[in-house]
Amino acid sequence: MTSTVTLALRARNASHGQPRYQICLIHPFDPRGEKVGGLETYIRDFITFHPADTDLLFIGVDAKGDLKLGEIHRLTFRGRTFDFLPILHYSDLQAREAARSLRKSLTGQFFLALLRYFGPISRIIRSRRCTIDLRRVEYSWLPVVLRLPFVQMLHGEGVPKLQMDSLLRKYWFVHSAGERFAVANSTKFLCVNPFITERLQKTYPHQKDKIDTLWTWVNTEIFQPKPLDRDVDPFRIVYAGRLDDFKNPALMFRAIDRLRKRFDEGVEFHYIGTSDPHRFADFALVEDITIRHGFKDAAGMAATLAHAHAGILTSEFEGMPRCVLEMLAVGRPVVAVHLPQLESVIHDGESGFLVQRAGSVDDMAEAVAQRFVTLRDAISSGEMDHMRVAAAISDFTPNKQLARVFRYHQDIQNARGMTVASSAH
């Protein structure tokens, strides 16, 4: 099943030379597919930017249905090669909207697939002497059973009180138990913003030293600053991502509706994503001025963002919203409802505006709309500089953030003598 790739790897590692590192990624995802989001971008960028002295094994999902499950396939993505071990067929169409039952959910089915293929998975990972990189705490049992070190990241809170459009709202206790288990057993536990880090350090004081913050990043090789169009008629506002309940689409739609009434219909709303906005009643307010772009790969998304004048975010909670970083990276200011972590990148009047959470939904919609009026005027007059906007994300690049993850894996493997020599290639 895996003999050809495994034997080739062992032969290569038998040669004397520089040490090579082996990392295993485990996530219910297919990097070749159309699914977009922060977790998906993490995986794609992990493949894109992995060091030359590192080999990747990715255990994931076949979204296209063209690969044999349980076998390793050598794939090339963005010019980088990695070994892909799919253990579940699960199409992008199935993954497009949040599942309503645990049995049908991608998380649940992938969990069962890990059990089904546990034998070959364990043999492959152990033979390669991998450290494991996890995005979901629900899968942290696997490296513990295999007695292998792993780096865990927590991308979201999973708080049951909040409007989460996923099974976390119903099965929050599963996430909570997984969090405790992962914190206790991981070698390094990373959080997507310092506010989650602080909570976990207080909740698990005996594990405080292993818990740290890893900010997300934007691929600045793809998302590059482009000059703003000073012709603001129509004024183009963009949002990218899923339309989950906690993203508060109703507030987004109402704010854009308020704005279009001020500018005699001279507003366009551009939506990049695959969710159906019609399930939200308030979408009727802006449907006639909405351009739905559907799925976009990174290059397509960068081009669409650059065509807009500004971005919008109305979420109740987030980690560090990658779509905001991407908007800012192309030089597009963002109006967002306040989240503490956004203070790091959205500076009032320079890269957009943060709107405080106060009053009714209509009050907040009016406040968001007013900030867009200010931005429109600044862009039209040439006062808003796209390079100054892009400078706001200078600390949120793969070279500064993702590189830390690779160093953690290297340090763990060096300390445990897990690396093997390999000839240069």
mmCIF file of N, CA and C in Angstrom, residues 220-295:
data_model
loop_
_atom_site.group_PDB
_atom_site.id
_atom_site.type_symbol
_atom_site.label_atom_id
_atom_site.label_comp_id
_atom_site.label_asym_id
_atom_site.label_seq_id
_atom_site.Cartn_x
_atom_site.Cartn_y
_atom_site.Cartn_z
ATOM 1 N N THR A 220 1.533 37.379 1.597
ATOM 2 C CA THR A 220 1.818 38.645 0.915
ATOM 3 C C THR A 220 2.455 38.456 -0.461
ATOM 4 N N GLU A 221 2.746 37.202 -0.831
ATOM 5 C CA GLU A 221 3.183 36.946 -2.199
ATOM 6 C C GLU A 221 1.994 36.993 -3.155
ATOM 7 N N ILE A 222 0.810 36.713 -2.630
ATOM 8 C CA ILE A 222 -0.414 36.725 -3.431
ATOM 9 C C ILE A 222 -1.225 37.996 -3.186
ATOM 10 N N PHE A 223 -1.370 38.367 -1.920
ATOM 11 C CA PHE A 223 -2.159 39.545 -1.563
ATOM 12 C C PHE A 223 -1.228 40.748 -1.438
ATOM 13 N N GLN A 224 -1.127 41.499 -2.519
ATOM 14 C CA GLN A 224 -0.214 42.639 -2.585
ATOM 15 C C GLN A 224 -1.003 43.932 -2.742
ATOM 16 N N PRO A 225 -0.492 45.040 -2.182
ATOM 17 C CA PRO A 225 -1.225 46.309 -2.242
ATOM 18 C C PRO A 225 -1.403 46.824 -3.662
ATOM 19 N N LYS A 226 -2.614 47.256 -3.938
ATOM 20 C CA LYS A 226 -2.960 47.835 -5.234
ATOM 21 C C LYS A 226 -3.586 49.210 -5.005
ATOM 22 N N PRO A 227 -3.309 50.165 -5.896
ATOM 23 C CA PRO A 227 -3.866 51.516 -5.721
ATOM 24 C C PRO A 227 -5.389 51.495 -5.635
ATOM 25 N N LEU A 228 -5.930 52.378 -4.819
ATOM 26 C CA LEU A 228 -7.368 52.515 -4.667
ATOM 27 C C LEU A 228 -7.959 53.283 -5.850
ATOM 28 N N ASP A 229 -9.109 52.855 -6.295
ATOM 29 C CA ASP A 229 -9.835 53.565 -7.347
ATOM 30 C C ASP A 229 -10.565 54.752 -6.718
ATOM 31 N N ARG A 230 -10.206 55.959 -7.113
ATOM 32 C CA ARG A 230 -10.814 57.149 -6.521
ATOM 33 C C ARG A 230 -12.204 57.422 -7.062
ATOM 34 N N ASP A 231 -12.588 56.706 -8.090
ATOM 35 C CA ASP A 231 -13.967 56.798 -8.577
ATOM 36 C C ASP A 231 -14.844 55.920 -7.684
ATOM 37 N N VAL A 232 -15.606 56.522 -6.800
ATOM 38 C CA VAL A 232 -16.368 55.781 -5.795
ATOM 39 C C VAL A 232 -17.854 55.670 -6.146
ATOM 40 N N ASP A 233 -18.166 55.821 -7.395
ATOM 41 C CA ASP A 233 -19.551 55.662 -7.831
ATOM 42 C C ASP A 233 -19.606 54.577 -8.906
ATOM 43 N N PRO A 234 -19.928 53.321 -8.537
ATOM 44 C CA PRO A 234 -20.434 52.911 -7.231
ATOM 45 C C PRO A 234 -19.314 52.641 -6.221
ATOM 46 N N PHE A 235 -19.683 52.689 -4.961
ATOM 47 C CA PHE A 235 -18.767 52.386 -3.868
ATOM 48 C C PHE A 235 -18.874 50.889 -3.584
ATOM 49 N N ARG A 236 -17.774 50.169 -3.771
ATOM 50 C CA ARG A 236 -17.797 48.711 -3.728
ATOM 51 C C ARG A 236 -17.279 48.188 -2.383
ATOM 52 N N ILE A 237 -18.152 47.479 -1.677
ATOM 53 C CA ILE A 237 -17.828 46.894 -0.373
ATOM 54 C C ILE A 237 -17.776 45.384 -0.528
ATOM 55 N N VAL A 238 -16.791 44.734 0.107
ATOM 56 C CA VAL A 238 -16.594 43.303 -0.079
ATOM 57 C C VAL A 238 -16.555 42.565 1.255
ATOM 58 N N TYR A 239 -17.082 41.343 1.227
ATOM 59 C CA TYR A 239 -16.956 40.423 2.353
ATOM 60 C C TYR A 239 -16.602 39.055 1.798
ATOM 61 N N ALA A 240 -15.703 38.329 2.473
ATOM 62 C CA ALA A 240 -15.293 36.992 2.042
ATOM 63 C C ALA A 240 -15.407 36.018 3.203
ATOM 64 N N GLY A 241 -16.021 34.866 2.934
ATOM 65 C CA GLY A 241 -16.116 33.839 3.958
ATOM 66 C C GLY A 241 -17.494 33.223 4.012
ATOM 67 N N ARG A 242 -17.682 32.313 4.952
ATOM 68 C CA ARG A 242 -18.987 31.704 5.139
ATOM 69 C C ARG A 242 -19.927 32.668 5.841
ATOM 70 N N LEU A 243 -21.203 32.522 5.561
ATOM 71 C CA LEU A 243 -22.219 33.345 6.218
ATOM 72 C C LEU A 243 -22.820 32.563 7.381
ATOM 73 N N ASP A 244 -21.999 32.308 8.392
ATOM 74 C CA ASP A 244 -22.482 31.666 9.608
ATOM 75 C C ASP A 244 -23.304 32.653 10.427
ATOM 76 N N ASP A 245 -24.135 32.132 11.320
ATOM 77 C CA ASP A 245 -24.945 33.007 12.168
ATOM 78 C C ASP A 245 -24.074 33.963 12.975
ATOM 79 N N PHE A 246 -22.925 33.455 13.484
ATOM 80 C CA PHE A 246 -22.108 34.310 14.345
ATOM 81 C C PHE A 246 -21.382 35.409 13.570
ATOM 82 N N LYS A 247 -21.421 35.342 12.238
ATOM 83 C CA LYS A 247 -20.868 36.437 11.432
ATOM 84 C C LYS A 247 -21.821 37.637 11.408
ATOM 85 N N ASN A 248 -23.037 37.426 11.918
ATOM 86 C CA ASN A 248 -24.063 38.464 11.991
ATOM 87 C C ASN A 248 -24.361 39.079 10.619
ATOM 88 N N PRO A 249 -24.766 38.254 9.657
ATOM 89 C CA PRO A 249 -25.082 38.786 8.328
ATOM 90 C C PRO A 249 -26.194 39.826 8.343
ATOM 91 N N ALA A 250 -27.147 39.696 9.271
ATOM 92 C CA ALA A 250 -28.243 40.667 9.327
ATOM 93 C C ALA A 250 -27.714 42.078 9.531
ATOM 94 N N LEU A 251 -26.755 42.239 10.434
ATOM 95 C CA LEU A 251 -26.152 43.549 10.672
ATOM 96 C C LEU A 251 -25.403 44.019 9.432
ATOM 97 N N MET A 252 -24.692 43.118 8.779
ATOM 98 C CA MET A 252 -23.950 43.461 7.574
ATOM 99 C C MET A 252 -24.897 43.987 6.490
ATOM 100 N N PHE A 253 -25.977 43.254 6.253
ATOM 101 C CA PHE A 253 -26.912 43.631 5.201
ATOM 102 C C PHE A 253 -27.617 44.950 5.522
ATOM 103 N N ARG A 254 -27.983 45.136 6.787
ATOM 104 C CA ARG A 254 -28.673 46.374 7.169
ATOM 105 C C ARG A 254 -27.755 47.582 7.023
ATOM 106 N N ALA A 255 -26.490 47.413 7.393
ATOM 107 C CA ALA A 255 -25.542 48.538 7.287
ATOM 108 C C ALA A 255 -25.346 48.941 5.825
ATOM 109 N N ILE A 256 -25.226 47.963 4.950
ATOM 110 C CA ILE A 256 -25.031 48.260 3.523
ATOM 111 C C ILE A 256 -26.291 48.896 2.946
ATOM 112 N N ASP A 257 -27.468 48.437 3.417
ATOM 113 C CA ASP A 257 -28.724 49.040 2.967
ATOM 114 C C ASP A 257 -28.807 50.507 3.387
ATOM 115 N N ARG A 258 -28.400 50.794 4.612
ATOM 116 C CA ARG A 258 -28.382 52.192 5.076
ATOM 117 C C ARG A 258 -27.490 53.039 4.177
ATOM 118 N N LEU A 259 -26.340 52.471 3.806
ATOM 119 C CA LEU A 259 -25.383 53.218 3.007
ATOM 120 C C LEU A 259 -25.916 53.476 1.599
ATOM 121 N N ARG A 260 -26.545 52.477 1.003
ATOM 122 C CA ARG A 260 -27.014 52.645 -0.375
ATOM 123 C C ARG A 260 -28.107 53.701 -0.456
ATOM 124 N N LYS A 261 -28.879 53.864 0.592
ATOM 125 C CA LYS A 261 -29.926 54.888 0.607
ATOM 126 C C LYS A 261 -29.334 56.291 0.649
ATOM 127 N N ARG A 262 -28.142 56.415 1.200
ATOM 128 C CA ARG A 262 -27.484 57.730 1.269
ATOM 129 C C ARG A 262 -26.878 58.123 -0.068
ATOM 130 N N PHE A 263 -26.494 57.129 -0.852
ATOM 131 C CA PHE A 263 -25.754 57.416 -2.073
ATOM 132 C C PHE A 263 -26.575 57.153 -3.334
ATOM 133 N N ASP A 264 -27.884 57.216 -3.209
ATOM 134 C CA ASP A 264 -28.749 57.058 -4.378
ATOM 135 C C ASP A 264 -28.420 55.790 -5.164
ATOM 136 N N GLU A 265 -28.361 54.691 -4.421
ATOM 137 C CA GLU A 265 -28.121 53.371 -5.024
ATOM 138 C C GLU A 265 -26.675 53.185 -5.491
ATOM 139 N N GLY A 266 -25.786 54.135 -5.251
ATOM 140 C CA GLY A 266 -24.413 54.035 -5.742
ATOM 141 C C GLY A 266 -23.520 53.179 -4.871
ATOM 142 N N VAL A 267 -23.997 51.993 -4.519
ATOM 143 C CA VAL A 267 -23.244 51.061 -3.674
ATOM 144 C C VAL A 267 -23.383 49.660 -4.261
ATOM 145 N N GLU A 268 -22.286 48.891 -4.238
ATOM 146 C CA GLU A 268 -22.303 47.477 -4.603
ATOM 147 C C GLU A 268 -21.763 46.659 -3.442
ATOM 148 N N PHE A 269 -22.393 45.509 -3.201
ATOM 149 C CA PHE A 269 -21.902 44.585 -2.194
ATOM 150 C C PHE A 269 -21.383 43.342 -2.903
ATOM 151 N N HIS A 270 -20.093 43.039 -2.710
ATOM 152 C CA HIS A 270 -19.459 41.894 -3.349
ATOM 153 C C HIS A 270 -19.240 40.799 -2.300
ATOM 154 N N TYR A 271 -19.812 39.636 -2.558
ATOM 155 C CA TYR A 271 -19.674 38.516 -1.638
ATOM 156 C C TYR A 271 -18.843 37.408 -2.280
ATOM 157 N N ILE A 272 -17.730 37.058 -1.617
ATOM 158 C CA ILE A 272 -16.878 35.949 -2.043
ATOM 159 C C ILE A 272 -17.125 34.793 -1.082
ATOM 160 N N GLY A 273 -17.718 33.740 -1.576
ATOM 161 C CA GLY A 273 -18.020 32.606 -0.713
ATOM 162 C C GLY A 273 -19.109 31.750 -1.311
ATOM 163 N N THR A 274 -19.352 30.614 -0.692
ATOM 164 C CA THR A 274 -20.281 29.636 -1.258
ATOM 165 C C THR A 274 -21.553 29.479 -0.447
ATOM 166 N N SER A 275 -21.732 30.238 0.640
ATOM 167 C CA SER A 275 -22.965 30.151 1.421
ATOM 168 C C SER A 275 -24.121 30.789 0.652
ATOM 169 N N ASP A 276 -25.328 30.368 0.975
ATOM 170 C CA ASP A 276 -26.523 30.936 0.347
ATOM 171 C C ASP A 276 -27.061 32.057 1.228
ATOM 172 N N PRO A 277 -26.936 33.317 0.814
ATOM 173 C CA PRO A 277 -27.394 34.428 1.658
ATOM 174 C C PRO A 277 -28.907 34.517 1.767
ATOM 175 N N HIS A 278 -29.637 33.800 0.926
ATOM 176 C CA HIS A 278 -31.090 33.898 0.940
ATOM 177 C C HIS A 278 -31.707 33.344 2.216
ATOM 178 N N ARG A 279 -30.954 32.565 2.964
ATOM 179 C CA ARG A 279 -31.539 32.043 4.202
ATOM 180 C C ARG A 279 -31.634 33.094 5.292
ATOM 181 N N PHE A 280 -31.078 34.275 5.028
ATOM 182 C CA PHE A 280 -31.198 35.409 5.943
ATOM 183 C C PHE A 280 -32.196 36.407 5.358
ATOM 184 N N ALA A 281 -33.254 36.682 6.098
ATOM 185 C CA ALA A 281 -34.324 37.542 5.591
ATOM 186 C C ALA A 281 -33.815 38.910 5.180
ATOM 187 N N ASP A 282 -32.832 39.428 5.910
ATOM 188 C CA ASP A 282 -32.337 40.782 5.638
ATOM 189 C C ASP A 282 -31.560 40.877 4.328
ATOM 190 N N PHE A 283 -31.221 39.741 3.736
ATOM 191 C CA PHE A 283 -30.517 39.800 2.460
ATOM 192 C C PHE A 283 -31.378 40.455 1.382
ATOM 193 N N ALA A 284 -32.689 40.366 1.536
ATOM 194 C CA ALA A 284 -33.594 40.987 0.562
ATOM 195 C C ALA A 284 -33.346 42.493 0.442
ATOM 196 N N LEU A 285 -32.802 43.102 1.489
ATOM 197 C CA LEU A 285 -32.537 44.547 1.473
ATOM 198 C C LEU A 285 -31.458 44.914 0.461
ATOM 199 N N VAL A 286 -30.529 43.986 0.216
ATOM 200 C CA VAL A 286 -29.372 44.318 -0.630
ATOM 201 C C VAL A 286 -29.180 43.357 -1.792
ATOM 202 N N GLU A 287 -30.116 42.458 -1.978
ATOM 203 C CA GLU A 287 -29.944 41.450 -3.026
ATOM 204 C C GLU A 287 -29.729 42.078 -4.393
ATOM 205 N N ASP A 288 -30.438 43.162 -4.675
ATOM 206 C CA ASP A 288 -30.353 43.765 -6.007
ATOM 207 C C ASP A 288 -29.029 44.468 -6.272
ATOM 208 N N ILE A 289 -28.247 44.739 -5.219
ATOM 209 C CA ILE A 289 -26.949 45.392 -5.420
ATOM 210 C C ILE A 289 -25.794 44.442 -5.069
ATOM 211 N N THR A 290 -26.097 43.164 -4.915
ATOM 212 C CA THR A 290 -25.091 42.172 -4.528
ATOM 213 C C THR A 290 -24.540 41.447 -5.742
ATOM 214 N N ILE A 291 -23.235 41.343 -5.797
ATOM 215 C CA ILE A 291 -22.547 40.530 -6.803
ATOM 216 C C ILE A 291 -21.949 39.337 -6.077
ATOM 217 N N ARG A 292 -22.440 38.144 -6.394
ATOM 218 C CA ARG A 292 -21.974 36.933 -5.726
ATOM 219 C C ARG A 292 -20.883 36.287 -6.573
ATOM 220 N N HIS A 293 -19.682 36.207 -6.027
ATOM 221 C CA HIS A 293 -18.536 35.696 -6.774
ATOM 222 C C HIS A 293 -18.319 34.198 -6.574
ATOM 223 N N GLY A 294 -18.987 33.611 -5.579
ATOM 224 C CA GLY A 294 -18.782 32.190 -5.338
ATOM 225 C C GLY A 294 -17.368 31.907 -4.863
ATOM 226 N N PHE A 295 -16.897 30.698 -5.155
ATOM 227 C CA PHE A 295 -15.550 30.315 -4.729
ATOM 228 C C PHE A 295 -14.489 31.058 -5.524
#
